[in-house]
PDB file of C-alpha atoms in Angstrom:
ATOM      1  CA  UNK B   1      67.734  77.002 113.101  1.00  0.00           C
ATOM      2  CA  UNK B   2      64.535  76.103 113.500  1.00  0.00           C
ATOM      3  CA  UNK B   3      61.695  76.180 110.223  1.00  0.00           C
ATOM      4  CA  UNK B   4      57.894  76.281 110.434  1.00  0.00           C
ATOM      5  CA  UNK B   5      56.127  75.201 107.406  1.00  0.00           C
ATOM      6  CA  UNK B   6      53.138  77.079 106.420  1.00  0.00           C
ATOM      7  CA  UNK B   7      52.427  76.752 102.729  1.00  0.00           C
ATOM      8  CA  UNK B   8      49.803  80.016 102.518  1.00  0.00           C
ATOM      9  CA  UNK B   9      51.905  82.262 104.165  1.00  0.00           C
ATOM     10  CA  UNK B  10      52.263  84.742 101.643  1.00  0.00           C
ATOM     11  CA  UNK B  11      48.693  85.268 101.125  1.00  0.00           C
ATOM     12  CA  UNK B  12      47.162  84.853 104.945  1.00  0.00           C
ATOM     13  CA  UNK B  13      50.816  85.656 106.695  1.00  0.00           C
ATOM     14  CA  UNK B  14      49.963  83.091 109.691  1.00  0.00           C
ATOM     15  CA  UNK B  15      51.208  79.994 110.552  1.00  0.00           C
ATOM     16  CA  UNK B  16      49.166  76.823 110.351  1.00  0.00           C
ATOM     17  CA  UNK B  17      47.407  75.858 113.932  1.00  0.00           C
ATOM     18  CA  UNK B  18      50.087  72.985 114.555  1.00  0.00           C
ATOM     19  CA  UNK B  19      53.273  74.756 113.582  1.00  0.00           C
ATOM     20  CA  UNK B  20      51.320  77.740 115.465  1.00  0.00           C
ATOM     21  CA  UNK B  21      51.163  75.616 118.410  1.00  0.00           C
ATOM     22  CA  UNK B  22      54.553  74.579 118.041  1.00  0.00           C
ATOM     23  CA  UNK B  23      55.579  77.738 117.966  1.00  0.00           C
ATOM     24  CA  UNK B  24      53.704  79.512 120.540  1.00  0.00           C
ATOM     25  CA  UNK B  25      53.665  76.512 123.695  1.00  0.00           C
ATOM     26  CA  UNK B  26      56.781  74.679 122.802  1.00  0.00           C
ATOM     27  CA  UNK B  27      59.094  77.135 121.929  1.00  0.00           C
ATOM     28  CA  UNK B  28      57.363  79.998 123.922  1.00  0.00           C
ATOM     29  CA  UNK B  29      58.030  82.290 121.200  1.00  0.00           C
ATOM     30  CA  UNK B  30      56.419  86.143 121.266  1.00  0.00           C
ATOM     31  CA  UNK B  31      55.558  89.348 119.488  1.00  0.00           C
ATOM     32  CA  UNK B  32      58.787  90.874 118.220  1.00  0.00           C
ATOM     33  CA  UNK B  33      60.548  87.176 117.734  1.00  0.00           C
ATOM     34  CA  UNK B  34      61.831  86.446 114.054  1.00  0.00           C
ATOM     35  CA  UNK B  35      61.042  83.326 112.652  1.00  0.00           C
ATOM     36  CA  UNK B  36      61.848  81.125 109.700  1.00  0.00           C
ATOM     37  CA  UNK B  37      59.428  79.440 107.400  1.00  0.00           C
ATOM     38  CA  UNK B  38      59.096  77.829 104.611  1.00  0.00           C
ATOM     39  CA  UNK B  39      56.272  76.916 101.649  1.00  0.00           C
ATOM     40  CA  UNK B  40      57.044  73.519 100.661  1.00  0.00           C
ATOM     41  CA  UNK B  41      57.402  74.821  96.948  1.00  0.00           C
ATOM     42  CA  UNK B  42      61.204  75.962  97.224  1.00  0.00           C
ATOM     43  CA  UNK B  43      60.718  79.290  98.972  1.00  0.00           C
ATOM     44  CA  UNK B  44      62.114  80.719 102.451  1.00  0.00           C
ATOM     45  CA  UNK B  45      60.898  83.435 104.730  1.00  0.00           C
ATOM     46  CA  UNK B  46      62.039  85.494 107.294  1.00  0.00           C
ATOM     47  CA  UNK B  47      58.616  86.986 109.544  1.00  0.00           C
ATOM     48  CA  UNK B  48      58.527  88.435 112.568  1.00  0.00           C
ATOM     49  CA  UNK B  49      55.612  87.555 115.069  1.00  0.00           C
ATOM     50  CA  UNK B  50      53.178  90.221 115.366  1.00  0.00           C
ATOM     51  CA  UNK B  51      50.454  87.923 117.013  1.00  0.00           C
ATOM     52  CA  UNK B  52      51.838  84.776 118.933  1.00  0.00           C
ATOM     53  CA  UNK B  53      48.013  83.060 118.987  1.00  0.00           C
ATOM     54  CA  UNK B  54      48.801  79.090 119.415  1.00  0.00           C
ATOM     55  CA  UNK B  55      45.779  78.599 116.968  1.00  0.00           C
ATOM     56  CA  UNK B  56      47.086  81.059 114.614  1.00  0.00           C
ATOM     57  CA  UNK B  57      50.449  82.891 114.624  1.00  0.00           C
ATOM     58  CA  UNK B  58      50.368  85.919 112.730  1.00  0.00           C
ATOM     59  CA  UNK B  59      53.645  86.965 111.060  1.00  0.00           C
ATOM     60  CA  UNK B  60      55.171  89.682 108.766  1.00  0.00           C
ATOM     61  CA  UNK B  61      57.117  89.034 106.217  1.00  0.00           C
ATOM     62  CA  UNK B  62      60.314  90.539 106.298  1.00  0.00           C
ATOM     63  CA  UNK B  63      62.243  88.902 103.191  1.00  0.00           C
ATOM     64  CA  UNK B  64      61.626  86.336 100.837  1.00  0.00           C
ATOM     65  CA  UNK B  65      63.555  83.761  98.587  1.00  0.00           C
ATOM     66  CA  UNK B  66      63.839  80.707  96.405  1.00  0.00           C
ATOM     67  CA  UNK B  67      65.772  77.878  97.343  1.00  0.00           C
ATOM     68  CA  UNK B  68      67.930  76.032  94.687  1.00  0.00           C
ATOM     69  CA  UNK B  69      68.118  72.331  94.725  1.00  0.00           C
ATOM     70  CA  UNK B  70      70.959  70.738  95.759  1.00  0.00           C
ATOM     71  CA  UNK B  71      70.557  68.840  93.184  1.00  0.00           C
ATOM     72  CA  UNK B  72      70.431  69.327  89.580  1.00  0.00           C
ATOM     73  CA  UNK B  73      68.485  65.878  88.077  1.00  0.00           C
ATOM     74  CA  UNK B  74      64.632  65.162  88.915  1.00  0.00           C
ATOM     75  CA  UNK B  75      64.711  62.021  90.980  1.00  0.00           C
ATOM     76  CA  UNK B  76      61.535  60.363  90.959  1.00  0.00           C
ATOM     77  CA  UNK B  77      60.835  56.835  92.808  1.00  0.00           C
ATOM     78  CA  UNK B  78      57.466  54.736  92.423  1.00  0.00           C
ATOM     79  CA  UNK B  79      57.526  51.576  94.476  1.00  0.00           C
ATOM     80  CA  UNK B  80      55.234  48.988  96.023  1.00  0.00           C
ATOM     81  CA  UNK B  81      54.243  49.694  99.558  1.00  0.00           C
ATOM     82  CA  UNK B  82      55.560  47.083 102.163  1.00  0.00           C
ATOM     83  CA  UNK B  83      52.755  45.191 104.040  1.00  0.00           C
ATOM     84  CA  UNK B  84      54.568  47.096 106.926  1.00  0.00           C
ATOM     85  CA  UNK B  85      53.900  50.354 106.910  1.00  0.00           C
ATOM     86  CA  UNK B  86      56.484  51.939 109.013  1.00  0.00           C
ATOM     87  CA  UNK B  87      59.225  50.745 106.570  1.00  0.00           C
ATOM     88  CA  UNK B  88      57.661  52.717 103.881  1.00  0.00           C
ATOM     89  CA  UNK B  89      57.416  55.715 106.385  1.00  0.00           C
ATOM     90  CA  UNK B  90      61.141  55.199 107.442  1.00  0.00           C
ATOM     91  CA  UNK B  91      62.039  55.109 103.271  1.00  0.00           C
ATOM     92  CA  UNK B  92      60.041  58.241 102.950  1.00  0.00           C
ATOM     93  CA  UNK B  93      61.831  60.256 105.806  1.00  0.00           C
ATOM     94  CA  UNK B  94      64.994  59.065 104.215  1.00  0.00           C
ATOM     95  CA  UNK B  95      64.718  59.653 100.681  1.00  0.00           C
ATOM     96  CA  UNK B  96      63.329  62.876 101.451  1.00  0.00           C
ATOM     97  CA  UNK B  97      66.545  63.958 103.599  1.00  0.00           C
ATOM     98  CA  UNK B  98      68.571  62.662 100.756  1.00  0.00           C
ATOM     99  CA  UNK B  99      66.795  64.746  97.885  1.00  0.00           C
ATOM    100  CA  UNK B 100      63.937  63.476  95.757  1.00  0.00           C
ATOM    101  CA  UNK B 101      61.390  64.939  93.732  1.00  0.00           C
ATOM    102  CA  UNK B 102      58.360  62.765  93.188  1.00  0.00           C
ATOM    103  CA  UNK B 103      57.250  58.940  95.184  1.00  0.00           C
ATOM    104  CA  UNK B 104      54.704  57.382  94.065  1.00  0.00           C
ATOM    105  CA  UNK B 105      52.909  54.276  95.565  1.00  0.00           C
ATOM    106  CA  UNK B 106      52.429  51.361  93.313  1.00  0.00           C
ATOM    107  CA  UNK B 107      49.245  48.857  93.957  1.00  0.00           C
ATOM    108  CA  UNK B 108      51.240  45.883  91.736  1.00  0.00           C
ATOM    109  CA  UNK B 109      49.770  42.693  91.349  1.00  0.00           C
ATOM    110  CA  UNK B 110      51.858  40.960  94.352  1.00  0.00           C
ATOM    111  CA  UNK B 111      51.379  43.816  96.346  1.00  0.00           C
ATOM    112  CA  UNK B 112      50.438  42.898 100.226  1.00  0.00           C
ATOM    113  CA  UNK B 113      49.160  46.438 100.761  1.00  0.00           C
ATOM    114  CA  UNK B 114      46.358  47.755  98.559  1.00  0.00           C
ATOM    115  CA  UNK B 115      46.203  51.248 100.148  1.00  0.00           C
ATOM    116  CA  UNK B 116      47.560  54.402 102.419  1.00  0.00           C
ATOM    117  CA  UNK B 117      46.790  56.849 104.555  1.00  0.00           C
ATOM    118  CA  UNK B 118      48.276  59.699 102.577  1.00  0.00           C
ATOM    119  CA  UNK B 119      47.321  62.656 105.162  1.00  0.00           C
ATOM    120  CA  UNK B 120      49.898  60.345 107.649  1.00  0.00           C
ATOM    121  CA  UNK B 121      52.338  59.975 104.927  1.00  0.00           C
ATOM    122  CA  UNK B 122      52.792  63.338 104.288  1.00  0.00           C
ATOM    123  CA  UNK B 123      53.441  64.762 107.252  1.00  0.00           C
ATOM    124  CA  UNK B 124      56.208  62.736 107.538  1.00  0.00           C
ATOM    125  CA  UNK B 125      57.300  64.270 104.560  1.00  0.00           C
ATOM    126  CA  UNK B 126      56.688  67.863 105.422  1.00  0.00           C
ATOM    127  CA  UNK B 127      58.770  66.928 108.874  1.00  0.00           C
ATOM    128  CA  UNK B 128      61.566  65.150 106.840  1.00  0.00           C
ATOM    129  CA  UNK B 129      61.883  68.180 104.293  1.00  0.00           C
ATOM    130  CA  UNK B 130      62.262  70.559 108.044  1.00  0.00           C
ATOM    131  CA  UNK B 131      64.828  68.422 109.646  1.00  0.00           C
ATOM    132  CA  UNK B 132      66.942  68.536 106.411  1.00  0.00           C
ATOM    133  CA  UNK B 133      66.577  72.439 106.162  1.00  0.00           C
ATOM    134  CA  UNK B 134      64.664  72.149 102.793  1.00  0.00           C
ATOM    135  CA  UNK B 135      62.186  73.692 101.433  1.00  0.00           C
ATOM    136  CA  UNK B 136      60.515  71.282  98.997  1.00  0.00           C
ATOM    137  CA  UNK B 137      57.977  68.515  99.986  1.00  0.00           C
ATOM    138  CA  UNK B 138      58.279  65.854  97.325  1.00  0.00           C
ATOM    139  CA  UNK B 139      55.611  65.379  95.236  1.00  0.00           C
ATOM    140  CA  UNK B 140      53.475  62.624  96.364  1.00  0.00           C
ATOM    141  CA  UNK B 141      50.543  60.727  94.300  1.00  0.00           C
ATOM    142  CA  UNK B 142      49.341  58.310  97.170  1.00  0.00           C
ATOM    143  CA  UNK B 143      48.526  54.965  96.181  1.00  0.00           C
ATOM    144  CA  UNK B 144      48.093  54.187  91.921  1.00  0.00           C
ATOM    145  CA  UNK B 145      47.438  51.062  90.058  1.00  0.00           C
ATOM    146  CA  UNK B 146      50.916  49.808  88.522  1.00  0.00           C
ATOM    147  CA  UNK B 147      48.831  49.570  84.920  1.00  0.00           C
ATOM    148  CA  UNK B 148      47.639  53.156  84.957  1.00  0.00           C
ATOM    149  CA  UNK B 149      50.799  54.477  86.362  1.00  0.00           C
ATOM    150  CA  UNK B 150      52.618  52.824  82.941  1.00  0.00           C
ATOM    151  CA  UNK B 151      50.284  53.909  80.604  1.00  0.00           C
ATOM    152  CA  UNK B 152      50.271  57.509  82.195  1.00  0.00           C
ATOM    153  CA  UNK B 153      54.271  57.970  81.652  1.00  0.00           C
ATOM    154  CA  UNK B 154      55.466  59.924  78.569  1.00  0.00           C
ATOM    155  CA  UNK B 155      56.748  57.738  76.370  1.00  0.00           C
ATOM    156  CA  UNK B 156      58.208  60.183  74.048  1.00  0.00           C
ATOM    157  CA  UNK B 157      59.969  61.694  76.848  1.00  0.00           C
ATOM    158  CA  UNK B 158      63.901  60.071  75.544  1.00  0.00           C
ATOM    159  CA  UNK B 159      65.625  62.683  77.845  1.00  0.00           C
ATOM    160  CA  UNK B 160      64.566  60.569  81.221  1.00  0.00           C
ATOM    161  CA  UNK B 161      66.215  57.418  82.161  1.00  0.00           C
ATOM    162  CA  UNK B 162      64.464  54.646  83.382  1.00  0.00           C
ATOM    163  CA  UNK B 163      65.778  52.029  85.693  1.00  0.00           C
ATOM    164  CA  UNK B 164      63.737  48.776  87.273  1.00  0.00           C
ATOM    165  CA  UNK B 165      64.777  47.148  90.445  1.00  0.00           C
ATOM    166  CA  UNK B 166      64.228  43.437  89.660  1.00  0.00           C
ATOM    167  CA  UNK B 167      65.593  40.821  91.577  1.00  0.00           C
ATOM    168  CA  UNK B 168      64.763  37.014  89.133  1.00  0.00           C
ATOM    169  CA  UNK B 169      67.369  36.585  86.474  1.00  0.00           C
ATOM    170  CA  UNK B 170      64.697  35.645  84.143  1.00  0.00           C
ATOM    171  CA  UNK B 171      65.319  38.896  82.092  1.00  0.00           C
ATOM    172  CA  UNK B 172      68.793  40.651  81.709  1.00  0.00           C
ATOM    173  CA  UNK B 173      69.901  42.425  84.081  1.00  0.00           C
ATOM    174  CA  UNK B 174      72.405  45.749  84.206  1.00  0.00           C
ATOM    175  CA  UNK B 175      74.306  47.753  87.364  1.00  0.00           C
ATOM    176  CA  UNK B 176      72.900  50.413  88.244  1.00  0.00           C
ATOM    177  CA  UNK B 177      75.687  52.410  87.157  1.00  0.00           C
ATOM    178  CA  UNK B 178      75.697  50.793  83.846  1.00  0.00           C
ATOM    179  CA  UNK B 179      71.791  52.008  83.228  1.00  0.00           C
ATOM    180  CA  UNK B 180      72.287  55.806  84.361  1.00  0.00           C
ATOM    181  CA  UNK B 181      73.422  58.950  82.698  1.00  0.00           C
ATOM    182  CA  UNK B 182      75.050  61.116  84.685  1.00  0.00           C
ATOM    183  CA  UNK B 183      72.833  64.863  84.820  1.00  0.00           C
ATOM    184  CA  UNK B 184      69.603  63.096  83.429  1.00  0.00           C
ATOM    185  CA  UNK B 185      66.555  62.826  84.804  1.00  0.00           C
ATOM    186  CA  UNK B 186      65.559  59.664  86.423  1.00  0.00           C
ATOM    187  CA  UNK B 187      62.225  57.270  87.862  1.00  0.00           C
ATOM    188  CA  UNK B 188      62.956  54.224  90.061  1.00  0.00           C
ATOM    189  CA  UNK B 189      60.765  51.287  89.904  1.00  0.00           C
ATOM    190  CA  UNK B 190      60.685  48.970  92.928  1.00  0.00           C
ATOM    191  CA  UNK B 191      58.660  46.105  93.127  1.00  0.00           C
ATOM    192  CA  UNK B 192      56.388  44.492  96.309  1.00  0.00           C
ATOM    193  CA  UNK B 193      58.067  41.984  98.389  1.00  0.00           C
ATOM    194  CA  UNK B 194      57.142  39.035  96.312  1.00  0.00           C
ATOM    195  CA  UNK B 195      58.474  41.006  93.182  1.00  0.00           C
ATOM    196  CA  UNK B 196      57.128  41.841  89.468  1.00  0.00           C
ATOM    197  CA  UNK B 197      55.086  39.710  87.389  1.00  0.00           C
ATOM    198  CA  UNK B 198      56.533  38.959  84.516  1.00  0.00           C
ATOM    199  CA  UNK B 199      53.634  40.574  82.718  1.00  0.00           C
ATOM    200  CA  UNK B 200      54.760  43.784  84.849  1.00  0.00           C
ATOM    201  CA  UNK B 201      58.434  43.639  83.622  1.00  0.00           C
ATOM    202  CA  UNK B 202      57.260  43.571  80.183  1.00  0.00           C
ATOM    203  CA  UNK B 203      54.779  46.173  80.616  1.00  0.00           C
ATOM    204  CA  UNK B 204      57.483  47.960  81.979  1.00  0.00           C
ATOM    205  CA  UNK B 205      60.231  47.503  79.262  1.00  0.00           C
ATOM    206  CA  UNK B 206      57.801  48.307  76.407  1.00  0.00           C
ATOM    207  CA  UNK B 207      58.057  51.824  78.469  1.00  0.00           C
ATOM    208  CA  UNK B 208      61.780  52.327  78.422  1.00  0.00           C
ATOM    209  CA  UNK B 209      62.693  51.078  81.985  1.00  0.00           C
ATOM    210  CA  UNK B 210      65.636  49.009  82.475  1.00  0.00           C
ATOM    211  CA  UNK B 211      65.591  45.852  84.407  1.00  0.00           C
ATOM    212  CA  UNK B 212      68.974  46.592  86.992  1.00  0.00           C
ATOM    213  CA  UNK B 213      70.816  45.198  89.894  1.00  0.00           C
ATOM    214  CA  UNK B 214      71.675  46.437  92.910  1.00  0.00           C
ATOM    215  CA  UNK B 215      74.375  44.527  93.896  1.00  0.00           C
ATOM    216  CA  UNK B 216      75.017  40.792  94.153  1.00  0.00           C
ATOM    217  CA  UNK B 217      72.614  40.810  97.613  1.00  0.00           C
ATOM    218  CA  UNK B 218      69.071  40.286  98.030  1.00  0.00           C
ATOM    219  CA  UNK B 219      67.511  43.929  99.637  1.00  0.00           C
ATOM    220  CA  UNK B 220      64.408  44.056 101.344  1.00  0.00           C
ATOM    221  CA  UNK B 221      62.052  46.555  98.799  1.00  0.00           C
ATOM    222  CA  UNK B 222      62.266  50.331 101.036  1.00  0.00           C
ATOM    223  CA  UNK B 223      66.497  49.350 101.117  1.00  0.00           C
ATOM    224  CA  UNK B 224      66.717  48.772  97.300  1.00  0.00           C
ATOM    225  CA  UNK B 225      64.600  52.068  97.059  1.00  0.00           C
ATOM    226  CA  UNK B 226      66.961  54.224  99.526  1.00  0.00           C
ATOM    227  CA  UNK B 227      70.000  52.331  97.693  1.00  0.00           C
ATOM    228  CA  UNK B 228      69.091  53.731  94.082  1.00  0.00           C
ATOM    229  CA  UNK B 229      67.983  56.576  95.269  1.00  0.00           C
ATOM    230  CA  UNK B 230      71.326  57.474  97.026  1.00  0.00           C
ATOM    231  CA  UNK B 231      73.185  55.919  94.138  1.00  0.00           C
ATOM    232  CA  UNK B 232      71.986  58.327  91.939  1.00  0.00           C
ATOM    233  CA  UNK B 233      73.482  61.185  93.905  1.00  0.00           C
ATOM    234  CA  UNK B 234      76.721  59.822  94.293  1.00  0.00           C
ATOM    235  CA  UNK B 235      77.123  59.116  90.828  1.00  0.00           C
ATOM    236  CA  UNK B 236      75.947  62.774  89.993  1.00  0.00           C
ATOM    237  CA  UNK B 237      77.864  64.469  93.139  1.00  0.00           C
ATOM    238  CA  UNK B 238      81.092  62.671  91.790  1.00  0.00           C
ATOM    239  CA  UNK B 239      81.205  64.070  88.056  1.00  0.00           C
ATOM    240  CA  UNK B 240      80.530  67.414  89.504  1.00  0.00           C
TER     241      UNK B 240
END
């Protein structure tokens, strides 16, 4: 089955021009065809064409509903863009199939790559979430400074677990599965290529994150990402 995403259909009942297009010269679809789209905020429809325009499609909407997760925890994962972009757009195609809630880009102080084209980015998301027959696009904050995205977590917040990917064995170190609650919320920290500083790591202690490993082998920063993030699954799909 085939979804369209079109985020305002419930108030303008059309599909956006490129999923229109899709729609319309692709897939040669016409008045009287049923379709199946989705918002991108965890709701499904079933329309019917009424106009098949390739700059607009207009639809009606025959039935609505909400989505559950498949899973139950909020996964969130802020890391350090790769000077090599398409790694970070494979890890985001990935970790959206998988199931995650938030990314967030961190500009750290080793950090090769200082910014992002977020309207690029996120269409990979919105054709990740698609492919996977979802209907959430995972939140996604675009590029932040690693200092301001510390100070803006809530530190109160004792109910989310907090694990840092850190390769140097200059602090101590836990598994993965050592650091994580099963059922509990979560936020990933990966670091650029070259690592935290150790300024960074205590920055990042001081606000309840837990330097881990990931195994006794070096990854490469989107793998240790797509690693924890899968991790975290399997350890929650298991006690199920």
């Amino acid at each position: 089955m085939i979804r369209f995403y079109a985020p305002d259909i419930e108030t303008d009942f059309s599909l956006p021009e490129t999923e229109s297009g899709h729609c319309c010269r692709v897939l040669r679809m016409k008045e009287g065809d049923i379709l199946h789209a989705v918002d991108g905020k965890g709701n499904a429809f079933e329309c019917v064409i009424t106009n098949a325009n390739p700059k607009k499609t207009e639809v009606d909407i025959l039935s609505a509903h909400t989505e559950p997760k498949h899973w139950q925890p909020r996964v969130s994962l802020a890391v350090s863009p790769t000077k090599n972009i398409d790694r970070m757009e494979w890890l985001l195609e990935k970790a959206t199939e998988i199931g995650i809630d938030n990314i967030v880009f961190l500009k750290c102080t080793r950090s090769e790559r200082k910014d992002v084209k977020s309207e690029r980015l996120l269409k990979i998301l919105v054709s990740a979430m698609k492919q996977s027959m979802k209907s959430r696009i995972p939140d996604f904050a675009g590029m932040i400074d690693f200092k301001k995205f510390i100070k803006g977590l809530d530190c109160g917040n004792e109910e989310e677990i907090r694990i840092m990917g850190y390769c140097s064995s200059e602090f101590p170190r836990k598994e993965l599965v050592d650091v994580y609650t099963t059922g509990k919320d979560v936020t990933i920290l990966i670091g650029p290529e070259g690592d935290f500083t150790p300024e960074e790591v205590e920055m990042s202690v001081k606000a309840g994150f837990t330097p881990a490993t990931f195994g006794n082998t070096r990854l490469r920063t989107e793998t240790a990402a797509l690693y924890a993030v899968s991790a975290i699954h399997v350890i929650n799909d298991l006690k199920k």
